[in-house]
Amino acid sequence: MARAHWGCCPWLVLLCACAWGHPKPADLGGQDVRNCSTNPPYLPVTVVNTTVSLSALRQQMHTQNLSAYIIPDTDAHMNEYIGQHDERRAWITGFTGSAGTAVVTMKKAAVWTDSRYWTQAERQMDCNWELHKEVGTTPIVTWLLTEIPAGGCVGFDPFLLSIDTWESYNLALQGSNRQLVSITTNLVDLVWGSERPPVPNQPIYALQEAFTGSTWQEKVSGVRSQMQKHQKAPTAVLLSALEETAWLFNLRASDIPYNPFFYSYTLLTDSSIRLFANKSRFSSETLNYLNSSCTGPMCVQIEDYSQVRDSIQAYALGDVRIWIGTSYTMYGIYEVIPKEKLVTDTYSPVMMTKAVKNSKEQALLKASHVRDAVAVIRYLVWLEKNVPKGTVDEFSGAELVDKFRGEEQFSSGPSFETISASGLNAALAHYSPRHLAEQDMLVFLLHRDGTTDITRTVHWGTPSAFQKEAYTRVLIGNIDLSRLIFPAATSGRMVEAFARRALWDAGLNYGHGTGHGIGNFLCVHEWPVGFQSNNIAMAKGMFTSIEPGYYKDGEFGIRLEDVALVVEAKTKYPGSYLTFEVVSFVPYDRNLIDVSLLSPEHLQYLNRYYQTIREKVGPELQRRQLLEEFKWLQQHTEPLAARAPDTASWASVLVVSTFAILSWSV
């Protein structure tokens, strides 16, 4: 499985489809809000009438001699977010949640989704649809075996099933006298027709060299070098993930919401470069940048995006071996390559290479965090002054932090839809907007020199003893993992427990992952770096978030997240060891810290960190004449001592603010 729909994992459990898991809402498994047994049925006003579209889809299925048709929630590149013209499952069902699979037979239609979306699905789907409160291919196949006759065919778009997902369906159906049928023309698209939103057509542009760690020619040469050294001697590398092509050629666009990608594939051989995209979107300047007017080994030939399957199939007729990353290659490409001509790894060489940032990329990312700290501090100062006035709600607060970040140099727009929630909403996967007396602000923005992803929990007033203990234990987990020294090539999964140990000691925990990779003006959740079992081993030059939390159902949520660079550790004895260098520069709320729970080592770490914040961010605040913010910074980075904390800081109730920014710089 690739990114596994990181889709922004539960930043305070409010964001989209994420494989990390979410704290559960209190009302899970409740009675369906629909009543389809009455005549007429009782339905919420928010449901979408799908009778006509389902009838049209079944006509297409009949034409193809299908008993069932699978409609996944993804696109052809396993993007974390998908464009409007790829929202097939949402269009055919009316259910707009980011995770869920629909299946239509000639008599029934059903959706499978997880607990975050049960209520939403009930409020959006009409009585044509059954809601199944489970996920995975096994329950879907079990249902299919009861609903379609022996000899039936189950159709699917091969560009919407990953290799692993196809294999799981295929294996489950084996021996059942029912078979999967690959149909390259998507049947939902045929029904959708002219109403389907168009494919984006904005220009594809090249990043200035100042914003990139290497030229595209250097990157191509590096990948070819890996091909030559590979023991299976691949003759080509096929790139299917959009971030791979964007990274390789230092190209960007805006086809995908919140990600600067464009629809594309790349086939790189030792003597040619073929980029599959819409050529009309390249300016003459960009075509010249890619050397597209020649045919040599360093000339990028632009071919039509829709021709990639046929072109790969034709290339595979020769004496070739095609190297793919199975996590991002869809079955539509995989099925046309003879298996003896495949060289497979979980991740492509491009995905592995871009996970490790060179010195220039590291400098760009670090610089973006200083600017981000300025925006976050401006926001916190504003909140401190305005929340007590009762004039701030969840949306206005979100808009302001958008504004502050948008004013930072190289801002390029949001990398996630601004979401705000407060108090008990911080502990729920779904919520209703409320006044910012108890506030959870989540904001993701794009800049052009790095990616930032920071979470701070703040409290104005007098927190309860439990709130302080929970916060401090989350902070200890953050510190324990951030200061950890571990052998080189250690898996993140092996050290993840250090972030949970202080919580476990008290019988507390959190239901999501502890961190994810960070991209350079690419993804805020960049695979394959992180602390999950299917992440790659840690290496010098990687960036990851470190983000333990705690969530009390119906009351509050806590998260403390920083971005950290993997660096060499200085140890007493010689050896190859690594540690983390935190590059997020916003202080924690001392009002929530119970210093009696901190060891001398924790206090020493915090005070060094606060001194670093002063040195990195203070001069920038002074340079901009942000004197009020500078004074705030000085106050909130005063050294902590082993005594009761000052409870006169920050706000009126528990507030959780999460900020994520994608950036790059000149």
XYZ file of C-alpha atoms in Angstrom:
666
model
C 0.000 0.000 0.000
C 1.335 3.424 -0.811
C 0.352 6.579 0.937
C -2.733 4.789 2.164
C -4.770 7.953 1.808
C -2.817 10.021 4.214
C -5.189 12.636 3.025
C -4.166 14.587 5.868
C -4.492 12.319 8.715
C -6.349 13.395 11.736
C -4.887 16.745 12.516
C -6.879 16.791 15.678
C -8.980 14.169 13.945
C -10.773 16.714 11.841
C -9.204 16.115 8.487
C -9.734 13.764 5.631
C -9.213 10.114 4.813
C -6.160 8.824 6.556
C -4.855 5.348 7.193
C -3.464 6.313 10.555
C -6.805 5.958 12.273
C -8.817 8.504 14.196
C -10.208 8.870 17.682
C -13.783 7.696 17.461
C -16.810 9.972 17.715
C -19.122 9.205 20.595
C -22.109 8.231 18.418
C -20.527 5.668 16.110
C -22.763 2.858 15.008
C -25.975 4.756 15.693
C -29.241 4.236 13.851
C -29.291 5.225 10.186
C -30.764 8.714 9.855
C -32.561 7.541 6.712
C -35.826 5.626 6.858
C -36.175 3.817 3.572
C -39.002 1.516 4.708
C -41.734 4.162 4.616
C -43.605 5.316 1.532
C -42.380 7.820 0.671
C -39.103 7.208 2.531
C -37.863 9.704 5.085
C -34.613 11.229 3.867
C -32.529 14.193 5.019
C -32.780 17.175 2.686
C -29.070 16.755 1.952
C -29.430 13.495 0.016
C -28.747 13.330 -3.716
C -31.235 11.621 -6.021
C -29.231 9.021 -7.961
C -32.030 7.084 -9.662
C -31.376 8.425 -13.160
C -27.588 8.097 -13.030
C -27.785 4.554 -11.646
C -30.183 3.518 -14.389
C -27.822 4.925 -17.016
C -24.856 3.156 -15.436
C -26.691 -0.155 -15.465
C -27.392 0.295 -19.152
C -23.642 0.657 -19.723
C -23.014 -2.425 -17.573
C -25.528 -4.404 -19.623
C -23.723 -3.374 -22.806
C -20.477 -4.720 -21.331
C -22.201 -7.901 -20.043
C -21.307 -7.053 -16.439
C -23.035 -8.274 -13.308
C -21.301 -5.689 -11.110
C -19.099 -2.617 -11.407
C -16.573 -1.354 -8.840
C -16.178 2.405 -8.349
C -13.188 3.285 -6.132
C -12.469 6.632 -4.476
C -9.105 7.251 -6.121
C -7.625 8.459 -9.416
C -5.074 7.005 -11.820
C -2.101 8.109 -9.700
C -3.196 7.313 -6.124
C -3.182 10.986 -5.248
C -3.937 11.994 -1.703
C -6.438 14.498 -3.077
C -8.252 14.046 -6.368
C -9.490 16.531 -8.937
C -13.187 17.216 -9.434
C -13.283 15.352 -12.736
C -12.032 12.223 -10.930
C -14.691 12.293 -8.201
C -16.628 9.471 -9.803
C -17.691 7.733 -6.628
C -18.918 11.005 -5.151
C -20.900 11.835 -8.299
C -22.597 8.477 -8.705
C -23.479 8.057 -4.994
C -23.901 11.620 -3.712
C -21.519 10.742 -0.847
C -18.581 13.164 -0.877
C -16.406 11.701 1.885
C -12.840 11.139 0.779
C -12.756 7.415 1.616
C -15.155 4.760 0.401
C -15.797 2.261 -2.383
C -19.039 1.892 -4.300
C -20.251 -1.245 -6.066
C -23.258 -1.411 -8.379
C -25.046 -4.582 -9.500
C -28.036 -4.810 -11.780
C -30.359 -4.712 -8.746
C -28.456 -3.175 -5.865
C -25.904 -0.492 -5.077
C -23.725 -0.217 -1.976
C -20.968 1.865 -0.403
C -18.314 0.697 2.044
C -16.671 3.348 4.229
C -15.126 3.737 7.676
C -16.505 5.242 10.873
C -15.455 8.799 10.114
C -18.018 8.989 7.319
C -21.002 6.908 8.411
C -23.218 9.818 9.375
C -22.129 11.853 6.359
C -22.939 8.975 4.000
C -26.391 8.534 5.540
C -27.134 12.218 5.063
C -25.971 12.305 1.442
C -27.068 8.990 -0.095
C -30.635 8.192 -1.105
C -32.342 4.850 -0.623
C -30.826 3.430 -3.801
C -27.690 2.845 -1.744
C -26.878 0.458 1.075
C -24.294 1.677 3.572
C -21.819 -0.938 4.792
C -19.921 0.182 7.875
C -16.670 -1.622 7.121
C -13.765 -1.353 4.699
C -11.480 -3.602 2.675
C -11.888 -5.911 -0.280
C -12.983 -8.929 1.777
C -16.419 -7.603 2.822
C -17.003 -6.269 -0.687
C -16.248 -9.637 -2.281
C -18.387 -11.436 0.325
C -21.306 -9.184 -0.652
C -20.642 -9.686 -4.370
C -20.723 -13.469 -3.994
C -24.222 -13.229 -2.557
C -25.514 -10.653 -5.035
C -24.274 -11.798 -8.451
C -24.784 -15.206 -10.053
C -22.127 -17.756 -10.830
C -20.517 -16.936 -14.154
C -20.950 -13.231 -13.508
C -18.379 -10.623 -14.442
C -17.219 -7.827 -12.150
C -16.026 -4.830 -14.131
C -13.514 -2.221 -13.060
C -11.416 0.603 -14.489
C -7.828 -0.734 -14.351
C -6.476 2.782 -13.900
C -8.375 3.086 -10.626
C -7.132 -0.087 -8.938
C -3.611 -0.391 -7.602
C -1.725 -3.601 -8.237
C -2.254 -4.697 -4.636
C -5.974 -3.913 -4.696
C -6.461 -5.780 -7.967
C -4.603 -8.779 -6.567
C -6.768 -8.803 -3.445
C -9.998 -8.779 -5.489
C -8.675 -11.340 -7.928
C -7.506 -13.705 -5.205
C -10.784 -13.432 -3.282
C -12.822 -14.237 -6.412
C -10.705 -17.189 -7.500
C -12.650 -20.436 -7.523
C -15.996 -18.636 -7.273
C -16.876 -18.879 -10.984
C -16.925 -15.096 -11.080
C -14.226 -13.029 -12.703
C -12.794 -9.523 -12.797
C -13.002 -7.736 -16.127
C -10.689 -4.817 -16.929
C -12.510 -2.085 -18.908
C -10.324 0.863 -19.857
C -13.247 3.132 -20.729
C -14.696 4.257 -17.403
C -18.438 3.603 -17.345
C -19.201 6.357 -14.846
C -17.499 8.831 -17.183
C -19.806 7.725 -19.993
C -22.852 8.389 -17.825
C -21.456 11.613 -16.403
C -20.988 12.916 -19.938
C -20.849 16.656 -20.517
C -21.578 17.387 -16.854
C -18.191 16.002 -15.863
C -15.790 18.817 -14.908
C -13.022 19.306 -17.477
C -9.432 18.217 -16.973
C -7.353 21.155 -15.669
C -5.558 23.093 -18.364
C -3.439 25.640 -16.529
C 0.188 26.065 -17.666
C 2.836 23.610 -16.546
C 5.822 25.657 -15.458
C 9.440 25.121 -14.443
C 10.717 26.138 -11.033
C 13.525 28.629 -10.978
C 16.869 27.009 -10.245
C 17.094 28.862 -6.935
C 14.102 26.852 -5.720
C 15.468 23.406 -6.600
C 18.097 21.187 -5.052
C 19.386 19.911 -8.403
C 18.740 20.477 -12.099
C 16.518 18.017 -13.904
C 19.511 16.867 -15.931
C 21.368 15.997 -12.718
C 18.357 14.104 -11.426
C 17.937 12.146 -14.670
C 21.630 11.232 -14.620
C 21.281 10.055 -11.025
C 18.371 7.766 -11.839
C 20.194 6.345 -14.857
C 23.169 5.632 -12.652
C 20.902 3.619 -10.347
C 19.578 1.703 -13.363
C 23.126 0.783 -14.389
C 24.008 -0.436 -10.899
C 20.819 -2.465 -10.443
C 21.475 -6.208 -10.446
C 18.539 -6.831 -12.794
C 19.759 -4.215 -15.285
C 16.467 -2.439 -16.052
C 16.373 -0.645 -19.383
C 13.724 1.846 -18.272
C 12.088 3.391 -15.215
C 8.349 4.080 -15.338
C 7.070 6.846 -13.056
C 3.344 6.861 -12.257
C 3.060 9.049 -9.139
C 2.558 12.696 -10.108
C 5.018 13.898 -7.491
C 7.735 11.753 -9.114
C 7.509 13.477 -12.491
C 7.085 16.897 -10.862
C 10.219 16.315 -8.770
C 12.298 14.793 -11.577
C 11.849 17.699 -13.995
C 11.361 20.487 -11.423
C 7.959 21.169 -12.975
C 4.787 22.268 -11.213
C 1.122 23.026 -11.995
C -2.220 22.994 -10.174
C -4.156 19.960 -11.412
C -4.614 18.420 -7.973
C -6.247 20.332 -5.112
C -3.619 21.519 -2.616
C -0.758 19.769 -4.427
C 1.324 21.443 -7.196
C 1.143 18.514 -9.632
C 0.024 17.875 -13.200
C -1.327 14.731 -14.840
C 1.659 12.891 -16.246
C 3.742 9.746 -16.578
C 7.439 9.419 -17.362
C 9.307 6.624 -19.132
C 13.036 7.138 -18.662
C 15.473 4.880 -20.533
C 19.250 5.025 -20.870
C 18.880 6.853 -24.198
C 15.505 8.632 -24.131
C 13.077 10.558 -21.927
C 9.355 10.394 -22.625
C 7.019 12.641 -20.649
C 3.322 11.854 -21.098
C 1.275 15.021 -20.562
C -0.848 17.566 -22.404
C 1.696 19.283 -24.655
C -0.510 22.344 -25.187
C 0.068 23.267 -21.556
C 3.803 23.794 -22.030
C 4.950 27.228 -23.076
C 7.723 27.529 -25.651
C 9.998 28.593 -22.813
C 9.223 25.447 -20.821
C 9.642 23.237 -23.898
C 13.023 24.841 -24.464
C 13.878 24.236 -20.799
C 13.138 20.532 -21.372
C 15.196 20.379 -24.605
C 12.071 19.097 -26.362
C 13.207 20.048 -29.856
C 15.876 17.326 -30.010
C 15.904 13.533 -29.679
C 19.064 12.804 -27.696
C 19.407 11.145 -24.263
C 18.950 14.528 -22.528
C 15.964 15.638 -24.597
C 12.468 15.310 -23.128
C 9.945 14.130 -25.683
C 6.386 15.174 -24.819
C 3.787 12.546 -25.705
C 0.039 12.646 -25.161
C -1.056 11.637 -21.677
C -3.799 9.347 -22.974
C -1.302 7.291 -24.994
C 0.753 6.035 -22.061
C -0.787 2.546 -21.937
C -0.334 1.933 -25.659
C 3.197 3.364 -25.618
C 4.266 1.213 -22.669
C 2.753 -1.854 -24.293
C 4.661 -1.142 -27.519
C 7.923 -0.540 -25.651
C 7.457 -3.817 -23.769
C 7.530 -5.759 -27.064
C 11.293 -5.270 -27.234
C 14.161 -6.774 -25.262
C 13.498 -4.565 -22.263
C 13.075 -4.623 -18.492
C 10.839 -1.932 -16.972
C 11.501 -0.846 -13.380
C 8.378 0.209 -11.483
C 7.384 1.114 -7.957
C 4.421 -1.128 -7.252
C 2.957 1.222 -4.624
C 1.979 3.825 -7.205
C 1.622 1.867 -10.451
C -1.995 1.109 -11.280
C -3.164 -2.144 -12.786
C -3.948 -0.397 -16.081
C -0.213 -0.069 -16.761
C 0.881 -3.222 -14.985
C -1.361 -5.534 -17.009
C 0.236 -4.603 -20.372
C 3.817 -5.378 -19.268
C 4.823 -9.057 -19.483
C 5.771 -10.190 -15.990
C 9.174 -11.454 -17.143
C 9.967 -7.908 -18.305
C 9.109 -6.264 -14.989
C 11.599 -5.141 -12.352
C 9.600 -4.354 -9.246
C 10.312 -2.590 -5.990
C 7.856 -1.176 -3.496
C 8.995 2.341 -4.389
C 10.618 3.656 -7.541
C 14.186 5.014 -7.461
C 12.756 8.530 -7.783
C 10.529 8.080 -4.728
C 13.494 6.801 -2.743
C 15.877 9.504 -3.954
C 13.628 12.483 -3.255
C 13.049 11.221 0.297
C 16.598 12.327 1.146
C 17.121 16.072 0.805
C 20.499 17.434 -0.273
C 22.136 20.365 1.504
C 20.420 22.992 -0.642
C 16.992 21.429 -0.167
C 17.616 21.254 3.563
C 18.508 24.947 3.664
C 15.345 25.831 1.741
C 13.160 23.820 4.095
C 14.771 25.340 7.170
C 14.293 28.874 5.847
C 10.599 28.223 5.253
C 10.149 27.255 8.897
C 11.519 30.563 10.102
C 9.015 32.441 7.952
C 6.255 30.106 9.056
C 7.099 30.750 12.701
C 6.620 34.473 12.073
C 3.127 33.864 10.662
C 2.144 31.492 13.470
C 3.406 33.850 16.175
C 1.524 36.758 14.611
C -1.591 34.612 14.743
C -1.108 33.536 18.356
C -0.556 37.127 19.456
C -3.730 38.154 17.658
C -5.701 35.303 19.246
C -4.442 36.216 22.695
C -5.831 39.730 22.255
C -9.090 38.917 20.490
C -10.448 35.617 21.806
C -11.342 37.184 25.190
C -13.366 39.830 23.336
C -15.672 37.162 21.946
C -15.257 38.415 18.385
C -13.506 35.389 16.855
C -15.200 32.304 15.460
C -13.667 29.218 13.893
C -13.895 30.538 10.353
C -12.649 34.072 10.957
C -9.666 32.701 12.841
C -8.857 30.389 9.957
C -9.149 33.233 7.475
C -6.729 35.353 9.452
C -4.027 32.730 9.675
C -4.492 32.180 5.931
C -3.909 35.893 5.500
C -0.785 35.955 7.671
C 0.721 33.012 5.850
C -0.271 34.388 2.480
C 1.735 37.507 3.278
C 4.892 35.451 3.727
C 7.384 35.428 0.887
C 6.815 32.765 -1.798
C 3.311 31.849 -0.624
C 1.585 29.812 -3.341
C -1.817 28.992 -1.896
C -3.318 26.351 0.410
C -2.141 22.754 0.488
C -5.227 21.774 2.429
C -8.675 23.242 2.825
C -8.741 25.455 5.894
C -10.656 23.707 8.670
C -11.334 25.091 12.123
C -12.933 23.444 15.122
C -13.016 24.077 18.825
C -13.103 22.463 22.251
C -14.862 19.116 22.002
C -14.608 19.413 18.211
C -10.878 18.818 18.612
C -11.729 15.285 19.704
C -14.262 14.483 16.974
C -13.793 13.320 13.418
C -16.796 15.450 12.396
C -18.082 18.613 13.951
C -20.300 21.651 13.644
C -18.592 25.056 13.536
C -18.774 27.017 16.745
C -17.557 30.163 18.388
C -13.875 30.482 19.123
C -14.051 30.249 22.839
C -12.699 26.731 22.559
C -10.840 26.617 19.299
C -9.080 24.265 16.983
C -7.595 25.868 13.913
C -6.155 23.743 11.124
C -4.531 25.438 8.149
C -2.348 24.108 5.314
C -0.615 26.459 2.894
C 1.828 26.204 0.008
C 5.042 28.177 -0.192
C 8.009 27.632 -2.467
C 11.036 26.604 -0.500
C 9.977 23.810 1.750
C 7.111 22.314 3.644
C 6.066 23.152 7.159
C 3.611 21.274 9.321
C 3.274 22.491 12.884
C 0.744 21.945 15.656
C 0.492 23.855 18.902
C -2.065 23.461 21.704
C -2.680 26.536 23.819
C -4.874 27.323 26.837
C -5.895 30.687 28.183
C -7.070 30.570 31.757
C -6.756 27.732 34.245
C -6.454 24.261 32.734
C -7.496 21.263 34.780
C -4.888 19.049 36.366
C -5.730 16.294 33.867
C -5.393 18.634 30.905
C -1.962 19.708 32.129
C -0.848 16.144 32.756
C -2.069 14.973 29.330
C -0.411 17.933 27.608
C 2.869 17.426 29.457
C 2.932 13.730 28.630
C 2.373 14.543 24.951
C 5.211 17.077 25.194
C 7.481 14.500 26.834
C 6.727 12.091 23.986
C 7.632 14.758 21.457
C 10.891 15.493 23.279
C 11.810 11.850 23.859
C 11.558 11.013 20.170
C 13.130 14.288 19.013
C 16.249 13.808 21.188
C 16.574 10.082 20.566
C 19.884 8.708 19.256
C 19.518 5.529 17.211
C 21.586 3.407 14.791
C 21.646 4.457 11.137
C 19.143 2.625 8.900
C 16.754 2.061 11.806
C 13.100 1.834 10.825
C 10.891 4.611 12.131
C 8.522 1.929 13.383
C 11.264 0.695 15.719
C 11.520 4.028 17.558
C 7.910 5.234 17.352
C 7.074 3.974 20.843
C 9.322 6.625 22.396
C 6.654 9.199 21.444
C 4.000 7.171 23.294
C 5.882 5.945 26.350
C 4.987 8.839 28.677
C 1.319 8.481 27.711
C 1.399 4.708 28.085
C 2.857 5.095 31.574
C -0.401 6.768 32.601
C -2.731 4.530 30.566
C -3.211 7.069 27.759
C -2.622 6.809 24.028
C -3.512 8.286 20.636
C -5.057 6.565 17.637
C -2.994 7.919 14.746
C 0.504 7.756 13.360
C 3.410 9.649 14.868
C 4.819 11.284 11.754
C 5.191 11.495 7.994
C 7.675 12.748 5.427
C 7.746 16.325 4.153
C 8.311 17.464 0.555
C 9.973 20.445 -1.125
C 6.996 22.297 -2.624
C 5.381 18.911 -3.139
C 3.331 16.901 -0.604
C 2.812 17.887 2.999
C 2.522 14.127 3.558
C 5.404 12.711 1.562
C 5.756 8.946 1.346
C 7.713 6.783 2.144
C 9.295 8.490 5.200
C 7.639 8.115 8.595
C 7.078 5.873 11.587
C 4.698 3.251 10.189
C 5.555 -0.354 9.453
C 5.634 0.210 5.689
C 7.890 3.269 5.825
C 11.527 3.010 4.787
C 14.439 3.151 7.212
C 15.568 6.537 8.508
C 18.546 8.122 6.744
C 20.486 11.345 7.068
C 18.794 14.137 5.123
C 15.189 13.003 5.568
C 12.541 15.313 7.011
C 9.706 13.933 9.109
C 7.025 15.279 11.364
C 6.956 14.208 15.017
C 3.417 14.580 16.318
C 2.129 12.733 19.367
C -1.278 13.723 20.739
C -4.101 12.877 23.081
C -7.873 13.166 22.535
C -10.579 13.081 25.198
C -13.893 12.258 23.536
C -16.388 15.060 23.838
C -14.003 17.367 25.715
C -10.713 18.374 24.126
C -7.802 17.368 21.941
C -4.052 17.883 22.256
C -1.391 17.644 19.594
C 2.188 18.887 19.502
C 3.786 18.559 16.100
C 7.181 19.618 14.819
C 9.137 18.922 11.664
C 12.578 17.435 12.185
C 15.598 16.735 9.989
C 17.438 13.434 10.389
C 21.087 14.244 11.138
C 24.204 12.452 12.295
C 24.427 12.072 16.061
C 27.527 12.796 18.108
C 28.190 9.812 20.330
C 30.829 9.060 22.948
C 32.195 6.154 20.944
C 32.638 5.929 17.154
C 29.707 4.576 15.201
C 27.036 5.389 12.688
C 24.173 6.908 14.650
C 21.388 9.351 13.858
C 19.150 11.787 15.700
C 16.675 14.562 14.883
C 17.152 18.308 14.494
C 13.834 20.082 15.058
C 13.284 22.887 12.535
C 9.873 24.157 13.740
C 10.314 27.324 15.786
C 7.193 28.129 17.836
C 7.235 27.759 21.650
C 4.941 25.382 23.517
C 2.341 26.759 25.936
C 4.023 26.950 29.342
C 0.569 27.394 30.913
C -0.127 23.731 30.104
C 3.250 22.327 31.180
C 3.440 20.537 34.528
C 7.164 20.900 35.127
C 7.010 18.414 38.012
C 6.618 15.686 35.363
C 9.713 16.808 33.458
C 13.137 15.359 34.086
C 16.237 17.599 34.203
C 17.027 16.322 30.688
C 13.609 17.401 29.434
C 14.025 20.869 30.931
C 17.500 21.186 29.465
C 16.188 20.196 26.031
C 13.306 22.679 26.210
C 15.513 25.555 27.267
C 17.997 24.864 24.479
C 15.087 24.712 22.042
C 13.725 28.027 23.287
C 17.129 29.630 22.891
C 17.242 28.354 19.313
C 13.813 29.896 18.650
C 15.059 33.240 19.941
C 18.130 33.082 17.739
C 16.251 31.993 14.584
C 12.981 33.928 14.776
C 13.760 36.929 16.977
C 15.954 38.756 14.428
C 13.331 38.245 11.712
C 10.598 39.748 13.895
C 12.839 42.704 14.676
C 13.777 43.154 11.025
C 10.086 43.443 10.143
C 9.404 45.796 13.052
C 6.995 43.286 14.601
C 7.852 44.546 18.058
C 4.746 43.260 19.839
C 5.390 39.784 18.433
C 9.055 40.023 19.414
C 8.083 40.881 22.995
C 5.660 37.937 23.011
C 8.394 35.631 21.754
C 10.796 36.758 24.464
C 8.191 36.160 27.163
C 7.220 32.715 25.935
C 10.794 31.496 25.530
C 11.945 32.400 29.023
C 13.890 29.464 30.469
C 11.770 26.956 32.340
C 12.817 25.950 35.862
C 11.810 23.034 38.051
C 8.967 24.935 39.688
C 5.258 25.506 39.207
C 4.684 27.066 35.784
C 3.353 30.564 35.311
C -0.414 30.179 34.797
C -0.913 33.742 33.628
C -0.071 32.961 30.022
C -2.111 32.491 26.924
C -5.977 32.175 26.861
C -9.388 31.222 28.209
C -9.969 27.585 27.328
C -8.208 24.763 25.597
C -7.370 25.729 22.053
C -5.648 23.530 19.548
C -4.126 25.153 16.487
C -2.702 23.108 13.649
C -0.831 24.663 10.753
C 0.646 22.935 7.721
C 2.527 24.761 4.978
C 4.148 23.636 1.772
C 6.967 25.939 0.794
C 9.960 26.669 -1.424
C 12.330 29.638 -1.586
C 14.649 31.844 -3.588
